[in-house]
Amino acid sequence: MSRYQRSAELFERAQASLAGGVSSNVRALAQPPLYFRSATGTRLVDADENIYLDFTLSQGPMFLGHSPASVLDFVNQAMRAGQLYGAQHELEIELAERFQRIVPCAELVRFCNSGSEAVHAAIRAARAATGRPKVLRFEGHYHGWYDEALVSAAPSLEQAGPREAPSPVLGSDGQLGSSGANIIILPWNDVDLLRTTLRRRGSEVAAVIMEPVMCNNACIPPQPGYLEAARDLCTEHGIVLIFDEVITGFRLDLAGAQGFFGVTPDMATFGKAMANGFPVACLAGKRTLMEPIANLQVNHSGTYNSNVMVTAAAHATISELENLDYQSVYRLGEALMNGLRELAAKAGLSVLAQGFGPVFHLAFTERDSIVDYRDSLENDAQRNREFVGAMLDRGIRLLSRGLWYLSAAHTEADIRRALAAAEDVWSAG
Ligand SMILES: Cc1ncc(COP(=O)(O)O)c(C=O)c1O
């Protein structure tokens, strides 16, 4: 009998009621589809009672580990007084004030429910502030699943065309063809191309949006000077620079990638790690850019925005993070990356572990660096799938796309356990 028998039965049953058996397309990529019963710290238990050491952190949010008592207790206590007022409450002001203290670009903020929503709001606000239509974005960056965001997030090269001037490629059936009409696509990490494109078209561009570390593909760091150059070019052309910090926020540093690299965007979006699994996101920006939202000329709304549960969760999470020794997460993640490199070398495998302690990527490639989306395609996807599956069989849960997330709850013993499993997989051939 398969060790995933019960999950397989539940998945079979789910097909009859849940479209595709899942609630998010991204989850359909994980094979086999698992059903979970509980999660604490770095461990999850599935429907077959298998226990996993988790390096997915549920696509990143669980930076304090699963079920942290401090967050759950605070949420529990806050929600007993009321859950949603359709109006304001004091905790949301305090959360906004925390963002102002911590995040360099956060002169004013608005809260919403997901990263996709925050990106949508950022783009709308940037267009309102500049009166310009175009958004410049980069191949392979993921900014959520909304129509104008899901463009060239993972394009086929046949559709995308030449590297220097890629065509916008839509990511889903049902998107209007016009979804890409106002989107300019470039490869990331190429200052010269950004400079020449903005010289030609800068006056049409409302916003340049990027993940400041390209976490969604191969965890690519910015080339030295790239973020600074993008900052200067946006200032020169009167363009709103948006950092999508849905992954990097509160993970790379308490102050996000903008704090880590010392480059302040005009606007930034946050989600995931800000509330340890509770569905809340934030749009933060310079006062002048947030003004059209503040004076209600730009519509940003939402029934559930700033509800008590998620606001409390963000508070409790961020107050834990304010006391976190981030360096300890970096040390553990780097030990894991180094260990994987050494074990792969011993097994005669070419792998590239790149990124940062709190989030990194393992690629099966001959390359010694990946600097943009097209490089990232040179990853042996089949070998990666086999590795992720073999690790799962050994109780290590990884993301199918090769991204590893570390949490504040991981320990040295967890790292040893993961490395022992990888050694076992690779020594088995
Ligand atoms: C960088 C980035 N932006 C936006 C999003 C969309 O966030 P959500 O899934 O909360 O809508 C994601 C989700 O993974 C992301 O990684």
Short mmCIF file of C-alpha atoms and ligand atoms in Angstrom, two decimals:
data_model
loop_
_atom_site.label_atom_id
_atom_site.label_comp_id
_atom_site.label_asym_id
_atom_site.label_seq_id
_atom_site.Cartn_x
_atom_site.Cartn_y
_atom_site.Cartn_z
CA MET A 1 0.00 0.00 0.00
CA SER A 2 1.31 3.49 -0.88
CA ARG A 3 2.47 5.65 1.99
CA TYR A 4 0.21 8.33 0.46
CA GLN A 5 -2.89 6.11 0.24
CA ARG A 6 -5.27 8.23 2.33
CA SER A 7 -4.21 11.43 0.55
CA ALA A 8 -4.80 9.69 -2.79
CA GLU A 9 -8.32 8.71 -1.69
CA LEU A 10 -9.07 12.24 -0.51
CA PHE A 11 -7.76 13.69 -3.76
CA GLU A 12 -9.96 11.31 -5.72
CA ARG A 13 -12.97 12.41 -3.65
CA ALA A 14 -12.04 16.10 -4.03
CA GLN A 15 -12.20 15.90 -7.83
CA ALA A 16 -16.00 15.67 -7.59
CA SER A 17 -16.43 18.93 -5.67
CA LEU A 18 -13.30 21.09 -5.86
CA ALA A 19 -12.27 22.17 -9.35
CA GLY A 20 -9.18 20.10 -10.05
CA GLY A 21 -9.20 18.87 -6.45
CA VAL A 22 -7.43 22.02 -5.24
CA SER A 23 -8.13 25.61 -4.22
CA SER A 24 -5.14 27.19 -5.95
CA ASN A 25 -3.61 26.22 -9.30
CA VAL A 26 -0.13 26.49 -7.80
CA ARG A 27 -0.94 23.63 -5.39
CA ALA A 28 -1.75 21.31 -8.28
CA LEU A 29 1.97 21.33 -9.11
CA ALA A 30 2.86 19.41 -5.94
CA GLN A 31 2.95 15.67 -6.66
CA PRO A 32 1.56 13.57 -5.12
CA PRO A 33 -1.21 15.90 -3.90
CA LEU A 34 -1.12 15.61 -0.12
CA TYR A 35 -3.74 16.29 2.52
CA PHE A 36 -2.53 17.58 5.86
CA ARG A 37 -3.98 17.20 9.33
CA SER A 38 -1.75 19.40 11.43
CA ALA A 39 1.46 21.38 11.55
CA THR A 40 3.65 22.60 14.41
CA GLY A 41 7.07 24.22 14.27
CA THR A 42 8.91 22.74 11.30
CA ARG A 43 6.83 19.55 11.13
CA LEU A 44 3.64 18.68 9.27
CA VAL A 45 1.51 15.56 9.57
CA ASP A 46 -0.42 14.29 6.55
CA ALA A 47 -3.60 12.25 6.31
CA ASP A 48 -1.56 9.01 6.30
CA GLU A 49 0.22 10.10 9.52
CA ASN A 50 3.48 10.68 7.66
CA ILE A 51 5.55 13.37 9.33
CA TYR A 52 7.48 15.86 7.19
CA LEU A 53 10.22 18.33 7.90
CA ASP A 54 9.02 21.40 6.04
CA PHE A 55 11.08 23.63 3.75
CA THR A 56 8.07 24.95 1.82
CA LEU A 57 6.69 27.04 4.68
CA SER A 58 3.43 26.90 2.72
CA GLN A 59 4.98 28.97 -0.13
CA GLY A 60 6.84 31.18 2.33
CA PRO A 61 4.51 32.71 4.91
CA MET A 62 5.32 30.48 7.93
CA PHE A 63 8.53 32.28 8.82
CA LEU A 64 8.01 31.66 12.55
CA GLY A 65 7.20 28.00 11.87
CA HIS A 66 3.74 26.47 12.03
CA SER A 67 1.28 27.27 14.83
CA PRO A 68 3.41 29.69 16.89
CA ALA A 69 1.67 30.10 20.26
CA SER A 70 2.34 33.84 20.53
CA VAL A 71 0.52 34.56 17.26
CA LEU A 72 -2.35 32.16 17.87
CA ASP A 73 -2.95 33.43 21.41
CA PHE A 74 -2.98 37.07 20.33
CA VAL A 75 -5.34 36.38 17.43
CA ASN A 76 -7.60 34.27 19.59
CA GLN A 77 -7.83 36.95 22.25
CA ALA A 78 -8.36 39.80 19.77
CA MET A 79 -11.04 38.02 17.70
CA ARG A 80 -13.18 37.21 20.72
CA ALA A 81 -13.99 40.89 21.02
CA GLY A 82 -15.17 41.10 17.40
CA GLN A 83 -14.00 39.95 13.99
CA LEU A 84 -14.96 42.51 11.38
CA TYR A 85 -16.48 45.91 12.00
CA GLY A 86 -16.81 47.25 8.46
CA ALA A 87 -15.09 50.20 10.04
CA GLN A 88 -11.88 51.10 11.78
CA HIS A 89 -10.26 49.73 14.93
CA GLU A 90 -7.22 50.88 16.86
CA LEU A 91 -5.08 47.84 16.10
CA GLU A 92 -4.93 48.72 12.41
CA ILE A 93 -3.48 52.15 13.20
CA GLU A 94 -0.85 50.53 15.39
CA LEU A 95 0.00 48.09 12.59
CA ALA A 96 0.30 50.95 10.10
CA GLU A 97 2.55 52.80 12.56
CA ARG A 98 4.73 49.70 12.88
CA PHE A 99 5.15 49.64 9.09
CA GLN A 100 6.12 53.32 9.16
CA ARG A 101 8.78 52.58 11.79
CA ILE A 102 10.18 49.50 10.04
CA VAL A 103 9.81 49.87 6.26
CA PRO A 104 11.78 52.71 4.61
CA CYS A 105 9.22 53.53 1.85
CA ALA A 106 6.18 53.25 4.13
CA GLU A 107 5.09 56.84 4.58
CA LEU A 108 1.46 55.74 4.22
CA VAL A 109 0.02 52.22 3.94
CA ARG A 110 -3.18 50.39 3.08
CA PHE A 111 -3.93 46.79 4.06
CA CYS A 112 -5.66 44.19 1.92
CA ASN A 113 -6.02 40.41 1.73
CA SER A 114 -3.43 39.06 -0.68
CA GLY A 115 -0.26 39.92 -2.54
CA SER A 116 -2.17 39.92 -5.84
CA GLU A 117 -4.51 42.59 -4.49
CA ALA A 118 -1.64 44.71 -3.21
CA VAL A 119 0.07 44.61 -6.62
CA HIS A 120 -3.20 45.53 -8.33
CA ALA A 121 -3.58 48.53 -6.02
CA ALA A 122 0.05 49.59 -6.53
CA ILE A 123 -0.31 49.62 -10.31
CA ARG A 124 -3.56 51.56 -10.17
CA ALA A 125 -2.08 54.13 -7.79
CA ALA A 126 1.05 54.52 -9.93
CA ARG A 127 -1.04 55.16 -13.04
CA ALA A 128 -3.18 57.67 -11.17
CA ALA A 129 -0.15 59.49 -9.81
CA THR A 130 1.69 59.70 -13.14
CA GLY A 131 -1.19 59.83 -15.64
CA ARG A 132 0.77 57.30 -17.73
CA PRO A 133 -0.49 53.91 -19.00
CA LYS A 134 2.47 51.54 -19.20
CA VAL A 135 3.97 49.20 -16.64
CA LEU A 136 7.45 47.84 -17.21
CA ARG A 137 8.08 44.42 -15.70
CA PHE A 138 10.54 41.59 -16.08
CA GLU A 139 10.46 38.08 -17.48
CA GLY A 140 10.04 35.40 -14.85
CA HIS A 141 8.95 37.64 -11.98
CA TYR A 142 5.64 36.65 -10.40
CA HIS A 143 3.31 39.38 -9.20
CA GLY A 144 0.12 37.39 -8.60
CA TRP A 145 -2.60 36.02 -10.81
CA TYR A 146 -4.60 39.13 -11.80
CA ASP A 147 -4.99 39.92 -15.49
CA GLU A 148 -2.30 42.54 -15.94
CA ALA A 149 0.06 40.89 -13.45
CA LEU A 150 0.07 37.41 -14.97
CA VAL A 151 2.05 38.44 -18.03
CA SER A 152 5.41 36.83 -18.89
CA ALA A 153 5.71 35.28 -15.43
CA ALA A 154 6.83 31.98 -16.97
CA PRO A 155 6.71 32.47 -20.75
CA SER A 156 7.78 29.97 -23.37
CA LEU A 157 10.67 31.39 -25.35
CA GLU A 158 8.93 30.64 -28.65
CA GLN A 159 6.15 33.01 -27.62
CA ALA A 160 8.41 35.52 -25.90
CA GLY A 161 10.75 36.08 -28.82
CA PRO A 162 14.04 37.94 -28.64
CA ARG A 163 15.75 38.53 -25.29
CA GLU A 164 16.25 42.25 -25.90
CA ALA A 165 12.58 42.96 -26.69
CA PRO A 166 10.38 40.14 -25.43
CA SER A 167 6.67 40.14 -26.32
CA PRO A 168 4.22 40.08 -23.41
CA VAL A 169 3.01 36.48 -22.96
CA LEU A 170 -0.28 35.92 -21.17
CA GLY A 171 -0.31 33.25 -18.46
CA SER A 172 -3.89 32.00 -18.57
CA ASP A 173 -6.80 31.20 -20.81
CA GLY A 174 -9.53 33.75 -20.27
CA GLN A 175 -7.24 36.77 -19.99
CA LEU A 176 -8.24 39.46 -22.46
CA GLY A 177 -5.66 39.86 -25.20
CA SER A 178 -5.44 43.48 -24.06
CA SER A 179 -4.07 42.41 -20.65
CA GLY A 180 -0.58 42.67 -22.09
CA ALA A 181 -1.23 45.80 -24.15
CA ASN A 182 0.16 48.19 -21.57
CA ILE A 183 2.91 45.96 -20.29
CA ILE A 184 6.51 46.33 -21.42
CA ILE A 185 8.68 43.27 -20.79
CA LEU A 186 12.43 43.17 -20.30
CA PRO A 187 14.94 40.65 -19.00
CA TRP A 188 15.90 41.48 -15.40
CA ASN A 189 19.36 42.40 -14.18
CA ASP A 190 20.37 44.18 -17.41
CA VAL A 191 20.95 47.86 -16.67
CA ASP A 192 21.79 48.81 -20.24
CA LEU A 193 18.54 47.45 -21.62
CA LEU A 194 16.55 49.17 -18.89
CA ARG A 195 18.34 52.44 -19.58
CA THR A 196 17.86 52.36 -23.35
CA THR A 197 14.23 51.25 -23.06
CA LEU A 198 13.40 54.04 -20.63
CA ARG A 199 15.23 56.57 -22.77
CA ARG A 200 12.88 55.65 -25.64
CA ARG A 201 9.65 54.97 -23.79
CA GLY A 202 10.06 56.43 -20.29
CA SER A 203 7.44 59.12 -20.81
CA GLU A 204 4.74 56.42 -21.26
CA VAL A 205 5.76 54.40 -18.20
CA ALA A 206 3.87 54.77 -14.92
CA ALA A 207 5.72 52.08 -13.00
CA VAL A 208 8.65 49.71 -13.05
CA ILE A 209 7.78 46.69 -10.91
CA MET A 210 10.17 43.94 -9.84
CA GLU A 211 10.86 41.40 -7.16
CA PRO A 212 14.05 42.93 -5.65
CA VAL A 213 15.34 39.36 -5.42
CA MET A 214 13.81 37.22 -8.16
CA CYS A 215 12.63 34.59 -5.69
CA ASN A 216 10.00 33.10 -7.97
CA ASN A 217 12.59 31.86 -10.44
CA ALA A 218 15.89 30.45 -9.20
CA CYS A 219 16.14 32.97 -6.32
CA ILE A 220 18.25 35.36 -8.38
CA PRO A 221 19.96 38.19 -6.50
CA PRO A 222 20.21 41.59 -8.14
CA GLN A 223 23.53 42.18 -9.90
CA PRO A 224 25.70 44.63 -7.94
CA GLY A 225 24.41 48.14 -8.63
CA TYR A 226 21.27 46.99 -10.48
CA LEU A 227 18.71 48.12 -7.90
CA GLU A 228 20.54 51.43 -7.44
CA ALA A 229 20.56 52.00 -11.22
CA ALA A 230 16.85 51.15 -11.49
CA ARG A 231 16.19 53.57 -8.64
CA ASP A 232 18.09 56.38 -10.39
CA LEU A 233 16.50 55.72 -13.79
CA CYS A 234 13.00 55.78 -12.32
CA THR A 235 13.75 59.06 -10.57
CA GLU A 236 15.19 60.52 -13.78
CA HIS A 237 12.10 59.57 -15.82
CA GLY A 238 9.47 60.33 -13.19
CA ILE A 239 8.50 56.66 -12.94
CA VAL A 240 7.17 54.94 -9.82
CA LEU A 241 9.57 52.19 -8.71
CA ILE A 242 7.63 49.35 -7.09
CA PHE A 243 9.37 46.58 -5.19
CA ASP A 244 7.17 43.53 -4.90
CA GLU A 245 8.30 42.36 -1.47
CA VAL A 246 5.60 39.72 -1.03
CA ILE A 247 8.39 37.15 -0.53
CA THR A 248 11.36 39.27 0.54
CA GLY A 249 9.40 41.41 3.01
CA PHE A 250 10.19 40.56 6.66
CA ARG A 251 12.20 37.58 5.36
CA LEU A 252 15.45 38.97 3.96
CA ASP A 253 15.50 41.49 6.76
CA LEU A 254 12.96 43.04 9.12
CA ALA A 255 12.95 46.00 6.72
CA GLY A 256 12.68 43.73 3.66
CA ALA A 257 14.90 43.81 0.60
CA GLN A 258 14.79 47.61 0.65
CA GLY A 259 16.39 47.57 4.09
CA PHE A 260 18.76 44.74 3.18
CA PHE A 261 20.07 46.42 0.01
CA GLY A 262 19.64 50.01 1.14
CA VAL A 263 17.58 51.00 -1.92
CA THR A 264 14.23 52.62 -1.22
CA PRO A 265 11.48 52.16 -3.82
CA ASP A 266 8.54 54.55 -4.20
CA MET A 267 6.04 51.82 -3.36
CA ALA A 268 6.24 48.26 -2.10
CA THR A 269 3.91 45.35 -1.61
CA PHE A 270 4.07 42.94 1.34
CA GLY A 271 2.29 39.71 2.22
CA LYS A 272 3.33 36.19 3.24
CA ALA A 273 5.82 36.48 6.14
CA MET A 274 4.13 39.59 7.58
CA ALA A 275 1.42 37.52 9.30
CA ASN A 276 2.67 33.93 9.43
CA GLY A 277 -0.10 32.31 7.42
CA PHE A 278 -2.97 34.72 7.98
CA PRO A 279 -4.27 36.27 4.74
CA VAL A 280 -3.19 39.89 4.85
CA ALA A 281 -1.08 42.06 2.58
CA CYS A 282 0.07 45.64 2.53
CA LEU A 283 0.67 48.39 0.01
CA ALA A 284 3.22 50.84 1.36
CA GLY A 285 4.35 53.97 -0.40
CA LYS A 286 5.61 57.51 -0.44
CA ARG A 287 3.03 59.98 0.80
CA THR A 288 2.67 61.76 -2.56
CA LEU A 289 1.88 58.48 -4.33
CA MET A 290 -0.53 57.28 -1.68
CA GLU A 291 -2.29 60.67 -1.72
CA PRO A 292 -4.72 59.71 -4.56
CA ILE A 293 -5.77 56.75 -2.40
CA ALA A 294 -5.94 58.93 0.70
CA ASN A 295 -8.22 61.46 -1.00
CA LEU A 296 -10.32 58.61 -2.46
CA GLN A 297 -9.64 59.46 -6.10
CA VAL A 298 -8.10 56.00 -6.46
CA ASN A 299 -10.49 53.28 -5.39
CA HIS A 300 -8.93 50.73 -3.08
CA SER A 301 -11.59 48.78 -1.18
CA GLY A 302 -12.29 45.40 0.38
CA THR A 303 -14.88 43.93 2.72
CA TYR A 304 -12.28 42.02 4.71
CA ASN A 305 -9.43 44.54 4.68
CA SER A 306 -7.84 44.95 8.12
CA ASN A 307 -10.15 42.46 9.78
CA VAL A 308 -9.33 41.80 13.42
CA MET A 309 -7.84 38.32 12.94
CA VAL A 310 -5.29 39.19 10.31
CA THR A 311 -4.40 42.52 11.85
CA ALA A 312 -3.74 40.82 15.17
CA ALA A 313 -1.73 38.10 13.42
CA ALA A 314 0.45 40.67 11.66
CA HIS A 315 1.06 42.49 14.95
CA ALA A 316 2.04 39.39 16.85
CA THR A 317 4.20 38.13 13.97
CA ILE A 318 6.05 41.38 13.47
CA SER A 319 6.67 41.81 17.18
CA GLU A 320 8.29 38.34 17.20
CA LEU A 321 10.33 39.31 14.14
CA GLU A 322 11.49 42.51 15.81
CA ASN A 323 13.25 40.31 18.35
CA LEU A 324 14.52 37.71 15.87
CA ASP A 325 18.22 37.24 15.31
CA TYR A 326 18.00 37.16 11.49
CA GLN A 327 21.65 36.16 11.33
CA SER A 328 20.83 32.80 12.88
CA VAL A 329 18.41 32.04 10.02
CA TYR A 330 21.09 33.12 7.53
CA ARG A 331 23.65 30.85 9.21
CA LEU A 332 21.37 27.80 9.09
CA GLY A 333 20.32 28.43 5.49
CA GLU A 334 23.90 28.92 4.36
CA ALA A 335 24.96 25.73 6.15
CA LEU A 336 22.21 23.91 4.28
CA MET A 337 23.23 25.41 0.92
CA ASN A 338 26.88 24.51 1.52
CA GLY A 339 25.98 21.02 2.65
CA LEU A 340 23.90 20.44 -0.48
CA ARG A 341 26.74 21.70 -2.68
CA GLU A 342 29.24 19.37 -0.99
CA LEU A 343 26.99 16.31 -1.15
CA ALA A 344 26.17 16.93 -4.80
CA ALA A 345 29.86 17.29 -5.65
CA LYS A 346 30.56 14.03 -3.82
CA ALA A 347 27.86 12.33 -5.88
CA GLY A 348 29.27 13.83 -9.11
CA LEU A 349 26.20 16.01 -9.69
CA SER A 350 26.21 19.56 -10.99
CA VAL A 351 23.95 21.69 -8.82
CA LEU A 352 23.70 25.38 -8.19
CA ALA A 353 22.47 26.56 -4.80
CA GLN A 354 21.89 30.29 -5.00
CA GLY A 355 20.10 32.86 -2.91
CA PHE A 356 20.18 33.76 0.75
CA GLY A 357 19.94 31.84 4.02
CA PRO A 358 16.21 32.51 4.52
CA VAL A 359 15.30 31.61 0.91
CA PHE A 360 17.40 29.90 -1.72
CA HIS A 361 17.08 27.77 -4.82
CA LEU A 362 18.65 24.50 -5.82
CA ALA A 363 19.03 23.98 -9.59
CA PHE A 364 20.36 20.95 -11.42
CA THR A 365 22.48 22.80 -13.92
CA GLU A 366 26.05 23.15 -15.17
CA ARG A 367 25.83 26.94 -14.76
CA ASP A 368 27.77 28.67 -11.99
CA SER A 369 25.20 31.46 -11.78
CA ILE A 370 21.71 32.25 -13.00
CA VAL A 371 21.11 35.95 -13.57
CA ASP A 372 17.80 36.06 -15.42
CA TYR A 373 14.77 34.02 -16.39
CA ARG A 374 16.26 32.61 -19.55
CA ASP A 375 19.28 31.29 -17.63
CA SER A 376 16.90 29.67 -15.17
CA LEU A 377 15.41 27.52 -17.92
CA GLU A 378 18.69 25.59 -18.05
CA ASN A 379 17.63 23.53 -15.06
CA ASP A 380 17.07 19.81 -15.41
CA ALA A 381 13.40 19.85 -14.47
CA GLN A 382 13.03 16.08 -14.56
CA ARG A 383 15.95 15.53 -12.19
CA ASN A 384 14.55 18.21 -9.92
CA ARG A 385 11.13 16.52 -9.83
CA GLU A 386 12.74 13.18 -9.02
CA PHE A 387 14.80 14.74 -6.23
CA VAL A 388 11.77 16.48 -4.68
CA GLY A 389 9.79 13.22 -4.86
CA ALA A 390 12.60 11.16 -3.33
CA MET A 391 13.03 13.70 -0.52
CA LEU A 392 9.27 13.56 0.16
CA ASP A 393 9.52 9.78 0.48
CA ARG A 394 12.19 10.42 3.14
CA GLY A 395 10.00 12.89 5.05
CA ILE A 396 11.41 16.16 3.68
CA ARG A 397 8.85 18.47 2.10
CA LEU A 398 10.21 20.71 -0.65
CA LEU A 399 8.62 22.96 -3.23
CA SER A 400 8.45 21.38 -6.66
CA ARG A 401 10.15 24.40 -8.25
CA GLY A 402 13.34 23.97 -6.21
CA LEU A 403 12.91 26.90 -3.82
CA TRP A 404 13.81 26.24 -0.16
CA TYR A 405 12.41 28.37 2.67
CA LEU A 406 13.99 28.52 6.12
CA SER A 407 12.11 29.62 9.22
CA ALA A 408 13.07 30.92 12.62
CA ALA A 409 11.91 27.55 13.95
CA HIS A 410 14.45 25.45 12.00
CA THR A 411 17.31 24.02 14.04
CA GLU A 412 20.75 22.63 13.31
CA ALA A 413 19.27 19.16 13.80
CA ASP A 414 16.73 19.93 11.05
CA ILE A 415 19.56 20.90 8.71
CA ARG A 416 21.44 17.68 9.51
CA ARG A 417 18.28 15.68 8.90
CA ALA A 418 17.68 17.32 5.49
CA LEU A 419 21.29 16.78 4.45
CA ALA A 420 21.21 13.14 5.52
CA ALA A 421 18.12 12.63 3.35
CA ALA A 422 19.76 14.36 0.36
CA GLU A 423 22.86 12.19 0.80
CA ASP A 424 20.69 9.11 0.87
CA VAL A 425 18.89 10.17 -2.33
CA TRP A 426 22.06 11.02 -4.19
CA SER A 427 24.02 7.98 -3.06
CA ALA A 428 21.13 5.82 -4.30
CA GLY A 429 21.81 7.42 -7.75
C1 LIG B 1 6.48 38.22 -5.39
C2 LIG B 1 5.03 37.88 -5.31
N1 LIG B 1 4.12 38.83 -5.56
C3 LIG B 1 2.80 38.59 -5.48
C4 LIG B 1 2.34 37.34 -5.14
C5 LIG B 1 0.86 37.10 -5.05
O1 LIG B 1 0.51 36.96 -3.71
P1 LIG B 1 -0.82 36.15 -3.30
O2 LIG B 1 -0.58 34.73 -3.64
O3 LIG B 1 -0.94 36.43 -1.83
O4 LIG B 1 -1.94 36.76 -4.08
C6 LIG B 1 3.24 36.32 -4.87
C7 LIG B 1 2.77 34.97 -4.51
O5 LIG B 1 3.51 34.03 -4.43
C8 LIG B 1 4.63 36.58 -4.96
O6 LIG B 1 5.54 35.63 -4.74
#
